[in-house]
mmCIF file of C-alpha atoms and ligand atoms in Angstrom:
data_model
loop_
_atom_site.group_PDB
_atom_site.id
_atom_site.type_symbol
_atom_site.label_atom_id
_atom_site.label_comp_id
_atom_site.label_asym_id
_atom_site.label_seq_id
_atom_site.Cartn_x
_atom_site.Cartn_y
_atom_site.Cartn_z
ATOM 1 C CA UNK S 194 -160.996 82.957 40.619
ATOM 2 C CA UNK S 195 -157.632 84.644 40.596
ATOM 3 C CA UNK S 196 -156.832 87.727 41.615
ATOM 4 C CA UNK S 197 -156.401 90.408 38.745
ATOM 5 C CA UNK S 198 -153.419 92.624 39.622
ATOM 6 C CA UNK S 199 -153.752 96.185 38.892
ATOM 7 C CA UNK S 200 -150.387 97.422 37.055
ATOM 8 C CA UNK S 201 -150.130 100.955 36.206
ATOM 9 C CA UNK S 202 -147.943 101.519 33.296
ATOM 10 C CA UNK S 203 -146.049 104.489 32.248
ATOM 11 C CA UNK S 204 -143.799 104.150 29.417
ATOM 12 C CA UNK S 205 -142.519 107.599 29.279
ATOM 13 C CA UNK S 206 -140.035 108.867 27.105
ATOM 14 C CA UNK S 207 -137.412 107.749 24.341
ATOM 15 C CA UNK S 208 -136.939 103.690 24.254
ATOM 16 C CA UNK S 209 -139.295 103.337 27.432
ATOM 17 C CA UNK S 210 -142.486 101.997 25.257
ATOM 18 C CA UNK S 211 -140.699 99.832 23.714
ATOM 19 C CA UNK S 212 -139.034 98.218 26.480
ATOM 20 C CA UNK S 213 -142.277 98.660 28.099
ATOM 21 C CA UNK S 214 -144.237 96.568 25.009
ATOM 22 C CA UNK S 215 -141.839 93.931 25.419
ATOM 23 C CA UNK S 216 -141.962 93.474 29.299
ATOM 24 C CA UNK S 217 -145.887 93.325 28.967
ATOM 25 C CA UNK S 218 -145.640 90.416 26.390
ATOM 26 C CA UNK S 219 -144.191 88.850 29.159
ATOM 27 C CA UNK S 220 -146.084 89.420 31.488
ATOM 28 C CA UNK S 221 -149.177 88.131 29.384
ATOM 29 C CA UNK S 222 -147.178 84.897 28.916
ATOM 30 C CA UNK S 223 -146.935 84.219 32.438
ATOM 31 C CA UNK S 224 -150.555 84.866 32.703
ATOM 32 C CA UNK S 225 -151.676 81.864 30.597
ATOM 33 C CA UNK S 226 -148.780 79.852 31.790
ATOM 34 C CA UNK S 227 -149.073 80.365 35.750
ATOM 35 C CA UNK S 228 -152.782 81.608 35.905
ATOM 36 C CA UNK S 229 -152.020 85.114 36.999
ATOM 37 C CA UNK S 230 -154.038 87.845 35.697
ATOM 38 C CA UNK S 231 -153.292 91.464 35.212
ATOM 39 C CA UNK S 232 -155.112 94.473 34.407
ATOM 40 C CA UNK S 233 -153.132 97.402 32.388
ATOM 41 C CA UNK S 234 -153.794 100.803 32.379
ATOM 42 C CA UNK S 235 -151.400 103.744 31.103
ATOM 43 C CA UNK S 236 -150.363 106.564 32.320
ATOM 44 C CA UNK S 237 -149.057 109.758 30.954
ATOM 45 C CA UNK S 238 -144.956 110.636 32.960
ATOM 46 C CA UNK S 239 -141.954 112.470 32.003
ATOM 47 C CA UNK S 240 -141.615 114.405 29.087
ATOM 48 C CA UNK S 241 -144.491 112.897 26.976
ATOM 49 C CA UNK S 242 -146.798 114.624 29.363
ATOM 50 C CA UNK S 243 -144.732 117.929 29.763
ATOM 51 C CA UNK S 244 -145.481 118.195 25.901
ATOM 52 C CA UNK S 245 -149.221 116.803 26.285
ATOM 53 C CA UNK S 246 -150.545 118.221 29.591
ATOM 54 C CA UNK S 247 -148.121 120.780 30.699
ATOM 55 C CA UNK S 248 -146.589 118.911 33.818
ATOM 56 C CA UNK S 249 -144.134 116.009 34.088
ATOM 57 C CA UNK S 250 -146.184 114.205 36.748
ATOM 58 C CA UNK S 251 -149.772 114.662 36.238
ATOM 59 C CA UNK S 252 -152.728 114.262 38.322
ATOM 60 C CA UNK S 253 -154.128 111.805 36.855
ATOM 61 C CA UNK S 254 -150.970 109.779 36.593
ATOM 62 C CA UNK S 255 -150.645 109.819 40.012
ATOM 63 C CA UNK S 256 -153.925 108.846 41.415
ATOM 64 C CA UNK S 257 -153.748 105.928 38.830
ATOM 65 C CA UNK S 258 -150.576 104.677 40.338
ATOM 66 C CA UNK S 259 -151.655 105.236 43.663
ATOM 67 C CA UNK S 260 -154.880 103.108 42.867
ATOM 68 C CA UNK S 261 -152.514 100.338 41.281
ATOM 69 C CA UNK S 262 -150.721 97.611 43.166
ATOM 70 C CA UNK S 263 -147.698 98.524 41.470
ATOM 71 C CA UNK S 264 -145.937 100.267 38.732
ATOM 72 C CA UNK S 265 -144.215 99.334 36.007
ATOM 73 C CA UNK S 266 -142.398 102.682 34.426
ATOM 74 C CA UNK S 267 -139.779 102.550 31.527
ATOM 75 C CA UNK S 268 -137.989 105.626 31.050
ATOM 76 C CA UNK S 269 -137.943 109.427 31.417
ATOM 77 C CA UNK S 270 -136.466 112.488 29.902
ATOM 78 C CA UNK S 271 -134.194 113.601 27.280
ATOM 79 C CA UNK S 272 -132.387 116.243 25.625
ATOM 80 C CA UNK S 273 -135.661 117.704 24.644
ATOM 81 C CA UNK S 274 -136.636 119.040 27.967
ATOM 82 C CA UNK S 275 -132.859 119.224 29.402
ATOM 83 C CA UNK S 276 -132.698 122.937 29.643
ATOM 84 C CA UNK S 277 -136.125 123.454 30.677
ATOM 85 C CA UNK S 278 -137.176 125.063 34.334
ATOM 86 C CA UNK S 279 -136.864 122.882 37.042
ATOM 87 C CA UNK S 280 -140.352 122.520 37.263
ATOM 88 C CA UNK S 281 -140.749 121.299 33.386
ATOM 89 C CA UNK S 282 -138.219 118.226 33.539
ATOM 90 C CA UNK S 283 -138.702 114.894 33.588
ATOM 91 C CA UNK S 284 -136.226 114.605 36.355
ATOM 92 C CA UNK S 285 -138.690 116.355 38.365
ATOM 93 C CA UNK S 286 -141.410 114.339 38.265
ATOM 94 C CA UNK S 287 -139.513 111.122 38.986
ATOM 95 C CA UNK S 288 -138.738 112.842 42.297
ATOM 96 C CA UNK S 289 -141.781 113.765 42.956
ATOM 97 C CA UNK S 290 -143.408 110.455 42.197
ATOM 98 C CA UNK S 291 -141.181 108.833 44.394
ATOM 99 C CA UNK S 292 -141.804 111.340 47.339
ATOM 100 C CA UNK S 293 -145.602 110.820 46.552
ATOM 101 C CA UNK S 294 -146.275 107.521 46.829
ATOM 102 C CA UNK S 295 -143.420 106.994 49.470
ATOM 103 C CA UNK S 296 -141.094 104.784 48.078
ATOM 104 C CA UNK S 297 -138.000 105.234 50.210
ATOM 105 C CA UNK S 298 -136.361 102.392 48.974
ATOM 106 C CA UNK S 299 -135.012 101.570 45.799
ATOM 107 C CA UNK S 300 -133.107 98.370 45.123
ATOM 108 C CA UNK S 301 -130.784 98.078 42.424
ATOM 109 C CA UNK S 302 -129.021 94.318 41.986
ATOM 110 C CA UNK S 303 -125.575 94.055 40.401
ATOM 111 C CA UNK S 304 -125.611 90.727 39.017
ATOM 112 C CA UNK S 305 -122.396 89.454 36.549
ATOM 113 C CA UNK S 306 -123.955 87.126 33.958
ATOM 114 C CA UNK S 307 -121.372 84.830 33.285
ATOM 115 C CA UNK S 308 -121.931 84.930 29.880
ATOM 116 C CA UNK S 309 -121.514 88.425 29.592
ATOM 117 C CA UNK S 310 -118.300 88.750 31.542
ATOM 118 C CA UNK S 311 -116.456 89.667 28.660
ATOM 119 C CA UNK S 312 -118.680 92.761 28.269
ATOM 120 C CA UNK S 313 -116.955 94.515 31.567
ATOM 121 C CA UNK S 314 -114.836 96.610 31.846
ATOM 122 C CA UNK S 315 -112.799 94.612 34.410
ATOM 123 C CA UNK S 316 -110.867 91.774 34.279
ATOM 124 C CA UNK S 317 -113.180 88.448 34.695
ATOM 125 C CA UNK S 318 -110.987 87.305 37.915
ATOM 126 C CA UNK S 319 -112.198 90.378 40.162
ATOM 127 C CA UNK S 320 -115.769 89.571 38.573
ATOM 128 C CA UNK S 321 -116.034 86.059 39.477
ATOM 129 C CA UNK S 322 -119.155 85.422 41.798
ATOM 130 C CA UNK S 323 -120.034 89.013 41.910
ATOM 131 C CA UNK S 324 -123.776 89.127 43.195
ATOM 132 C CA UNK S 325 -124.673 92.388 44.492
ATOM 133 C CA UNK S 326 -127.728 94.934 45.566
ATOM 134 C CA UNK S 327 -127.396 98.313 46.246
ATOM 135 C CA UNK S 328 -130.181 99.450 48.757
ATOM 136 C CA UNK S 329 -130.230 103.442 48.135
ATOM 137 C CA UNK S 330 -132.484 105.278 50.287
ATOM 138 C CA UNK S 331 -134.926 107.002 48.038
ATOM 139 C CA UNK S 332 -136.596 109.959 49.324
ATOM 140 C CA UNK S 333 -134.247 111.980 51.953
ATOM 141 C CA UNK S 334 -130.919 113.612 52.034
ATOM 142 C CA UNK S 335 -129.620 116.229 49.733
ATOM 143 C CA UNK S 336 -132.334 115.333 47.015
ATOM 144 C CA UNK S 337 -135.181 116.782 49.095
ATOM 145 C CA UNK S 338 -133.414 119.004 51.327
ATOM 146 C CA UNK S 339 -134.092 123.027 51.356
ATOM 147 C CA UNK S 340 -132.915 124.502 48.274
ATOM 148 C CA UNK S 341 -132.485 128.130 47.480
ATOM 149 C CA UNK S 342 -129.924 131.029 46.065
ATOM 150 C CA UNK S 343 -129.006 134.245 48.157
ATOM 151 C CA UNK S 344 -126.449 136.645 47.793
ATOM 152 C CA UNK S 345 -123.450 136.209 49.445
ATOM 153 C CA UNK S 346 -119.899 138.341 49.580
ATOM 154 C CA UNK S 347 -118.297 135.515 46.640
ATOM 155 C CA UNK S 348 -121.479 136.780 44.548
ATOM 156 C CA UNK S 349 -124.572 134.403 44.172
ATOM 157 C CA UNK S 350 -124.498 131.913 46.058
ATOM 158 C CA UNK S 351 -126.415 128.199 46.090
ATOM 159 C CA UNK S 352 -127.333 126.239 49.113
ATOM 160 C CA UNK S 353 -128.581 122.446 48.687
ATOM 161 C CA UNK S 354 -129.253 121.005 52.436
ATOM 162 C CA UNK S 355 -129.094 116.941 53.373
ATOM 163 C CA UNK S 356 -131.432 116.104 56.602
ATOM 164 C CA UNK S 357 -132.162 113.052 58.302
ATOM 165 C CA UNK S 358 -134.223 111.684 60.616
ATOM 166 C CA UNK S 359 -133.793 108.521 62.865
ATOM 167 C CA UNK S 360 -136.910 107.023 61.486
ATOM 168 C CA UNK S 361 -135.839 107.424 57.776
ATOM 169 C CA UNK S 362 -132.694 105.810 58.666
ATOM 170 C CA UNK S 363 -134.307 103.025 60.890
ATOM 171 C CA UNK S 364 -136.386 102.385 58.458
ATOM 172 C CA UNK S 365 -134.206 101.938 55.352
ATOM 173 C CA UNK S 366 -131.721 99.858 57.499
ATOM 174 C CA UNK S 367 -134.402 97.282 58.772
ATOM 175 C CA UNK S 368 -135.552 96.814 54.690
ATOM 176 C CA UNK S 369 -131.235 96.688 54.161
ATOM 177 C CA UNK S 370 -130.824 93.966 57.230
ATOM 178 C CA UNK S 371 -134.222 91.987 55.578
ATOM 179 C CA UNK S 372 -132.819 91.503 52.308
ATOM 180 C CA UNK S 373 -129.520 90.347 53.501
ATOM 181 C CA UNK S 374 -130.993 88.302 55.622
ATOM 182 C CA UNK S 375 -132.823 86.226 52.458
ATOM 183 C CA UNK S 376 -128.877 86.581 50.541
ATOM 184 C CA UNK S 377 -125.892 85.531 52.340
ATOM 185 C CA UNK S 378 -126.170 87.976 55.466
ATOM 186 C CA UNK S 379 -124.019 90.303 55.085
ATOM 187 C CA UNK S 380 -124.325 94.025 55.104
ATOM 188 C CA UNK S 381 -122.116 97.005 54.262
ATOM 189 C CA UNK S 382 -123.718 100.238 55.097
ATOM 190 C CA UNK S 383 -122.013 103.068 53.318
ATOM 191 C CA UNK S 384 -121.701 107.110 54.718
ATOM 192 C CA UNK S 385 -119.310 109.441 55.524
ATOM 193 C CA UNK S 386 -119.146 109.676 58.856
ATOM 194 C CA UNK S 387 -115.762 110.891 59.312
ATOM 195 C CA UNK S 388 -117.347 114.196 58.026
ATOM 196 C CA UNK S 389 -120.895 114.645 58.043
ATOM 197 C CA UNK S 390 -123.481 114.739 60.614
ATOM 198 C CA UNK S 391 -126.654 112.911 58.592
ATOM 199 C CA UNK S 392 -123.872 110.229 58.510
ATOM 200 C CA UNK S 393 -123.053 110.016 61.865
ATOM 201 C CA UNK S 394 -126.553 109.869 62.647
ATOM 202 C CA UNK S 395 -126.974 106.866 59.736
ATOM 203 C CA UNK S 396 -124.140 105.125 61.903
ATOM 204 C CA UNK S 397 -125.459 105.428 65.451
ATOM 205 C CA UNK S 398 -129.110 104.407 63.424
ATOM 206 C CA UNK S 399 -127.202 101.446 61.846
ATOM 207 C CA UNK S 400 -125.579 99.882 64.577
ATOM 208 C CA UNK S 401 -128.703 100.042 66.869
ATOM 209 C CA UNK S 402 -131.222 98.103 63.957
ATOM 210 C CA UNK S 403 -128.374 96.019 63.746
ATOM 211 C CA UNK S 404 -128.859 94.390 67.187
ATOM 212 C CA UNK S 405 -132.171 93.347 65.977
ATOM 213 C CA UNK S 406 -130.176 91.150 63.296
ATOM 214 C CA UNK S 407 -127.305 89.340 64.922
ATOM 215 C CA UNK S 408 -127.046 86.473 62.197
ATOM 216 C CA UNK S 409 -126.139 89.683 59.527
ATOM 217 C CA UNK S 410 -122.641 90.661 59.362
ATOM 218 C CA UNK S 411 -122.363 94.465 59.655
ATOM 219 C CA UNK S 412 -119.744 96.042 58.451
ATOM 220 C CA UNK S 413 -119.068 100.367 57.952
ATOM 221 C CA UNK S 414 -117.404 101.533 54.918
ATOM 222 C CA UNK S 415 -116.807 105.159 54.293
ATOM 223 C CA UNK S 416 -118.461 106.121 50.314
ATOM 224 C CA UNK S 417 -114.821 107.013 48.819
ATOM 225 C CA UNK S 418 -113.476 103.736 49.839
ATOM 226 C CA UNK S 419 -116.475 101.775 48.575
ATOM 227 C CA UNK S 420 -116.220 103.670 45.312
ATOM 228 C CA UNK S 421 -112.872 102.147 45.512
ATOM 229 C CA UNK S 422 -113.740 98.601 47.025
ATOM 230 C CA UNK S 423 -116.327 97.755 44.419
ATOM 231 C CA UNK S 424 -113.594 98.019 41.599
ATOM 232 C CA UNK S 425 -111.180 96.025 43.565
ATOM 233 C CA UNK S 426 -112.969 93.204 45.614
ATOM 234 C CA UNK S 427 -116.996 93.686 43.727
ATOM 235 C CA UNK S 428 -117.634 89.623 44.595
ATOM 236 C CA UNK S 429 -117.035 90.228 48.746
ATOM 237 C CA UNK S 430 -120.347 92.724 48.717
ATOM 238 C CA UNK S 431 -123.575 91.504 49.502
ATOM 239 C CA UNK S 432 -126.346 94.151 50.201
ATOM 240 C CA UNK S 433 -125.295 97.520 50.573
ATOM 241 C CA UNK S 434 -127.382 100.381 52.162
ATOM 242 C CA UNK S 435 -126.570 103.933 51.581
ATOM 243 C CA UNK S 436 -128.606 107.367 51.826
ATOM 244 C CA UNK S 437 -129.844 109.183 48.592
ATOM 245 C CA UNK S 438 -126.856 110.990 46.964
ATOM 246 C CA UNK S 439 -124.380 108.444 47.622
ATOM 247 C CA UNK S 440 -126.919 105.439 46.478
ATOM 248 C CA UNK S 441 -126.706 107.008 43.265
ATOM 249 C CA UNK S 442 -123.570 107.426 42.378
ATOM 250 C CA UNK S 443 -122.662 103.776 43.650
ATOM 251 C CA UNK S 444 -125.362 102.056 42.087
ATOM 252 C CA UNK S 445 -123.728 103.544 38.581
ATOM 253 C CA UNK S 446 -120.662 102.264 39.568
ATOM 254 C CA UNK S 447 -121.963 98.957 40.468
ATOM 255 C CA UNK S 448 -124.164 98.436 37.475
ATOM 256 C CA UNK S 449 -121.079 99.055 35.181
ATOM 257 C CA UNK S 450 -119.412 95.952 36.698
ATOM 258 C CA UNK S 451 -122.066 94.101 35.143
ATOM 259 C CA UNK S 452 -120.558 95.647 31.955
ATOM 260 C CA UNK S 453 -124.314 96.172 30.135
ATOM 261 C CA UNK S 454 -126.371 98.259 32.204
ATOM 262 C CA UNK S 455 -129.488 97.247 29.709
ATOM 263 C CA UNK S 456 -129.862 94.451 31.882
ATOM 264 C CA UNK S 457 -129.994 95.627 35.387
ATOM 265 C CA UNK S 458 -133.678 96.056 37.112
ATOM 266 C CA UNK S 459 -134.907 97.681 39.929
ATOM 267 C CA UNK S 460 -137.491 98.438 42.630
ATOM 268 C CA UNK S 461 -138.329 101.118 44.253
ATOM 269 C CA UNK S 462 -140.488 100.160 47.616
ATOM 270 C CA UNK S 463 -141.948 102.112 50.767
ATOM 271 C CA UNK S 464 -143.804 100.082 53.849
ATOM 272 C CA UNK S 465 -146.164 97.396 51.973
ATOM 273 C CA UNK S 466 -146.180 95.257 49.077
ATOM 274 C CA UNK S 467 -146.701 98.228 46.410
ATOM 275 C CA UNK S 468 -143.572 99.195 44.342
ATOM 276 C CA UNK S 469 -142.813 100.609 41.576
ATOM 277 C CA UNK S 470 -140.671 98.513 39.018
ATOM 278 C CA UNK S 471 -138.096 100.292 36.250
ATOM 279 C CA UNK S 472 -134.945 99.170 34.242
ATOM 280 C CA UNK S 473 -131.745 101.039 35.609
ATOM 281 C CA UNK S 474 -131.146 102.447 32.206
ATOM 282 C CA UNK S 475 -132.231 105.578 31.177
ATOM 283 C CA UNK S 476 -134.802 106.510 28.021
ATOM 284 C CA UNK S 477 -131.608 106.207 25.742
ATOM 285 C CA UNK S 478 -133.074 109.077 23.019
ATOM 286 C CA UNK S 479 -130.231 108.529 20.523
ATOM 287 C CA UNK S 480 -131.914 104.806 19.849
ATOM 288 C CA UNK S 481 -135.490 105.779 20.474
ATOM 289 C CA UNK S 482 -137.738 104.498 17.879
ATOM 290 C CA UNK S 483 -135.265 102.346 16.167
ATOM 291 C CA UNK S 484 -136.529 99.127 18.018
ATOM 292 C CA UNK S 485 -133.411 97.732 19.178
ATOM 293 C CA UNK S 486 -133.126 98.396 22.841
ATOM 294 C CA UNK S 487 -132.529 95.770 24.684
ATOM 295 C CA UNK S 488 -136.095 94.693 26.981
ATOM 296 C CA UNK S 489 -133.685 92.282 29.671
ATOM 297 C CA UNK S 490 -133.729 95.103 32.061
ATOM 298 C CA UNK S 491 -137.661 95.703 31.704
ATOM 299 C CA UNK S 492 -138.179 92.096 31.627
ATOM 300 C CA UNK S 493 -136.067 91.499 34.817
ATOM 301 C CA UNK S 494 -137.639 94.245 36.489
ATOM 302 C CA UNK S 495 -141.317 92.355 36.162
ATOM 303 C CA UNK S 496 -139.722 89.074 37.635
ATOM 304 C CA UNK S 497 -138.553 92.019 40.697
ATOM 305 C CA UNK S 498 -142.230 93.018 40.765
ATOM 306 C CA UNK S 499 -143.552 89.363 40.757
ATOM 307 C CA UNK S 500 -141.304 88.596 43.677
ATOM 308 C CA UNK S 501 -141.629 91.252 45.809
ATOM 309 C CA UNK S 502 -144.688 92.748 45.359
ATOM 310 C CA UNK S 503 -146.931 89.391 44.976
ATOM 311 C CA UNK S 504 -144.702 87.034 46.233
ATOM 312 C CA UNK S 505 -145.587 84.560 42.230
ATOM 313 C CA UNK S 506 -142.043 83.382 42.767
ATOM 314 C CA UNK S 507 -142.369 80.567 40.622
ATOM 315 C CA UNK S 508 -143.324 82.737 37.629
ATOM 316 C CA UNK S 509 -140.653 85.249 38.572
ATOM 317 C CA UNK S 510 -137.754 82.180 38.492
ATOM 318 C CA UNK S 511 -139.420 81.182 34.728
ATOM 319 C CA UNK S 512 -139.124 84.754 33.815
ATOM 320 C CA UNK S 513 -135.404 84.704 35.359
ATOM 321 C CA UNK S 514 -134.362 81.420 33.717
ATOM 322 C CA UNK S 515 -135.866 82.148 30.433
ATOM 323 C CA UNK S 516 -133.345 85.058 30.143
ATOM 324 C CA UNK S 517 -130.848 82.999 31.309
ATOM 325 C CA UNK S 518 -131.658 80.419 28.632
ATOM 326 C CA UNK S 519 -131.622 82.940 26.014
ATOM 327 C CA UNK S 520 -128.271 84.830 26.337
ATOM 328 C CA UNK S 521 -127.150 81.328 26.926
ATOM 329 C CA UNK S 522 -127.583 80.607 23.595
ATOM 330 C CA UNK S 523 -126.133 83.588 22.506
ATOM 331 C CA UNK S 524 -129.055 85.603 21.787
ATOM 332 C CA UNK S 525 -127.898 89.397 21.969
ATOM 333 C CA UNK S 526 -129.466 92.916 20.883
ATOM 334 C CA UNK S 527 -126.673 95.228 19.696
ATOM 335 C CA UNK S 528 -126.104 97.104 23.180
ATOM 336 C CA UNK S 529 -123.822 93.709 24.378
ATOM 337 C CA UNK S 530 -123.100 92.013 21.230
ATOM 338 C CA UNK S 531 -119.626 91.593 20.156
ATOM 339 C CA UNK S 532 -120.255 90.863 16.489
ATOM 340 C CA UNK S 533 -122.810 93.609 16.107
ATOM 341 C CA UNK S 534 -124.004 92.493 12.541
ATOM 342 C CA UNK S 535 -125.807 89.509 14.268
ATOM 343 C CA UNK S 536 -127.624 91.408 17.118
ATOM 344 C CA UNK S 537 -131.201 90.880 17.439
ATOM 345 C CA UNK S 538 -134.426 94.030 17.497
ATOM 346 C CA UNK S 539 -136.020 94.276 20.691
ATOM 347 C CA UNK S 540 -139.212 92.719 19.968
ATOM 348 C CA UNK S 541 -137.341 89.839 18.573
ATOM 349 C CA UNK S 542 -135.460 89.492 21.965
ATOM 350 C CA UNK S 543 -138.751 89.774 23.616
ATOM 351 C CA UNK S 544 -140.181 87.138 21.535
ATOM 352 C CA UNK S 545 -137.515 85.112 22.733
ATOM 353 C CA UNK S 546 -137.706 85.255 25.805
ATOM 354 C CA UNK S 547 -141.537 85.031 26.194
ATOM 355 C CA UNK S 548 -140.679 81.347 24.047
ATOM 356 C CA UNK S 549 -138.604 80.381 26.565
ATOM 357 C CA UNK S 550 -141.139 80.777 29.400
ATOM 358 C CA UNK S 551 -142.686 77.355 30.742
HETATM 359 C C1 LIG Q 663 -131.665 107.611 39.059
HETATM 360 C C2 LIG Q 663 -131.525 108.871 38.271
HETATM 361 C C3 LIG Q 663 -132.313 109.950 38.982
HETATM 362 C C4 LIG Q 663 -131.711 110.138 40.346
HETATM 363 C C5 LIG Q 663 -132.348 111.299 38.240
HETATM 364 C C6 LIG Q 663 -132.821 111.138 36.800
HETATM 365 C C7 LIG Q 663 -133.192 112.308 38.963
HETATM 366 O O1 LIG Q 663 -130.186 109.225 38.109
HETATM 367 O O2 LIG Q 663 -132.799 107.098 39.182
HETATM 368 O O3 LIG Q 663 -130.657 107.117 39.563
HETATM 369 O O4 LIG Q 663 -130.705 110.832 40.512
HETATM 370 O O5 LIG Q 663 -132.262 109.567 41.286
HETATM 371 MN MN1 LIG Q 664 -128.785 107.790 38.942
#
């Protein structure tokens, strides 16, 4: 008998059920088409279950994912709860659920589709045969560092703190040096060492995993000149690895080479197989409820999940082609159309797709 997977799913806020619905059609095709099995169950996250139970990341919520073997999430927040107290944002709980079930490693791929070139920014000649992934360490740094206000000569004053340890850095490194390893072996790891001290120590960290990995090609670039690399030579990057703050900020910049950040997926990973699976893209509240999101980003994010959570890498290349197939043919919900009179709803996208699956 096959295994039944255990997926908890939180669809959160704004478009994220509906991305969410489409992904899971998906995911049900692949089921009768490669024999996999999967078991759903939902979870309350984000600003749904502020408004229903008081806290963005409930109990409940959590043991379910923590019971799952991984997570597929859709979005969180919007302007709803933006001015609430720290503890009452969505923001807050996606922090928190990272920190809790120790995902310390969130991958974000920058992939140009080439038909979708035209939908950068920049011209298709820097694009060509850009294939990226952003490694961002997930759960250190100036995200999770002490926090507090004190009074101070200038008036109030706010501290934010960025630690970290060898073993956070070893460890994101190694998962860094792995990927690029499967790609075409070579690494950039990004800090600012010329400055800061966590980034010295990321360096020292870096270059020691490093002997461990003597077929990957390491190379050091400072975070302003990689914010300034990616625009000018994007196609030369492979894997980068960065720490928290600067993972953030870079994996914006990278995703907006791709021109249509509804169709970059990601993982977010800690030791084992377990991860938890989400489109870049945010919950999008000024198109909530008006079904045409585009699902490529959930939908690429399962075919993440099927590949490095269960290893079904078969089902995860059908999932990847049948995308592929579809934008192909021109297939396009309004976010990357050009003519936007012929774009298509989300749940005919995901229709589409789930046709194209064999
Ligand atoms: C992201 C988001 C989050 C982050 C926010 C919403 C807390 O920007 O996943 O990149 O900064 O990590
Ligand atoms: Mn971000």
């Amino acid at each position: 008998m096959t295994d039944v997977k255990k997926i908890a799913v939180i669809e959160g806020d704004g478009i994220g059920p509906e991305v969410v619905a489409e992904a899971i059609k998906v995911m049900r095709k692949t089921e009768e088409a490669y024999g996999l099995r999967f078991d759903f169950e939902y979870g309350l996250f984000g600003g749904i279950a502020i408004d229903e139970k008081g806290t963005p990341l409930p109990e409940d919520t959590l043991a379910m994912c923590q019971k799952a073997d991984a997570v597929l999430l859709g979005a969180v927040g919007g302007p709803k709860w933006d001015s609430n107290p720290k503890e009452l944002r969505p923001e807050t709980g996606l922090l928190g659920i990272r920190k809790a079930l120790g995902l310390f490693s969130n991958i974000r791929p920058a992939l140009v589709f080439d038909c979708l070139k035209e939908a950068s920014t920049l011209k298709p000649e820097v694009l060509e045969g850009t294939d990226l992934i952003v490694v961002r360490e997930l759960t250190g740094g100036i995200y999770f560092g002490e926090k507090f206000r004190r009074d101070s000569a200038g008036g109030e004053e706010a501290v934010d703190t960025s630690t970290y340890n060898v073993q956070e850095v070893e460890r994101i490194a190694r998962q860094a040096f792995e990927i690029a390893r499967t790609r075409r072996k070579k690494l950039a790891s990004v800090d600012k060492a010329n400055v800061l001290e966590t980034s010295r120590l990321w360096r020292e960290t870096v270059i020691r995993v490093s002997a461990d990995y003597p077929d990957v090609e390491l190379e050091h670039v400072l975070v302003d000149n990689c914010a300034m690399q990616l625009l000018r030579r994007p196609a030369s990057f492979d894997v980068i690895v960065t720490e928290n703050m600067f993972g953030d900020i870079l994996s914006d910049e990278a995703a907006m080479l791709t021109g249509s950040i509804g169709m970059l997926s990601s993982a977010s990973l800690g030791e084992g197989a377990f991860g938890l699976y989400e489109p870049v893209h945010g919950s999008a509240p000024d198109i909530a409820g008006l079904g045409v999101a585009n699902p490529v980003a959930t939908i690429l994010s399962v075919a993440l999940m099927y590949r490095l959570t269960f290893g079904y890498h078969e089902a995860a290349e059908a999932i990847e082609r049948a995308v592929s197939e579809v934008l192909d043919a021109g297939y396009r919900t309004s976010d990357i159309a050009v003519d936007k009179s012929t774009a298509l709803n989300t749940s005919a996208m995901g229709d589409l797709i789930v046709a194209a699956i064999r």
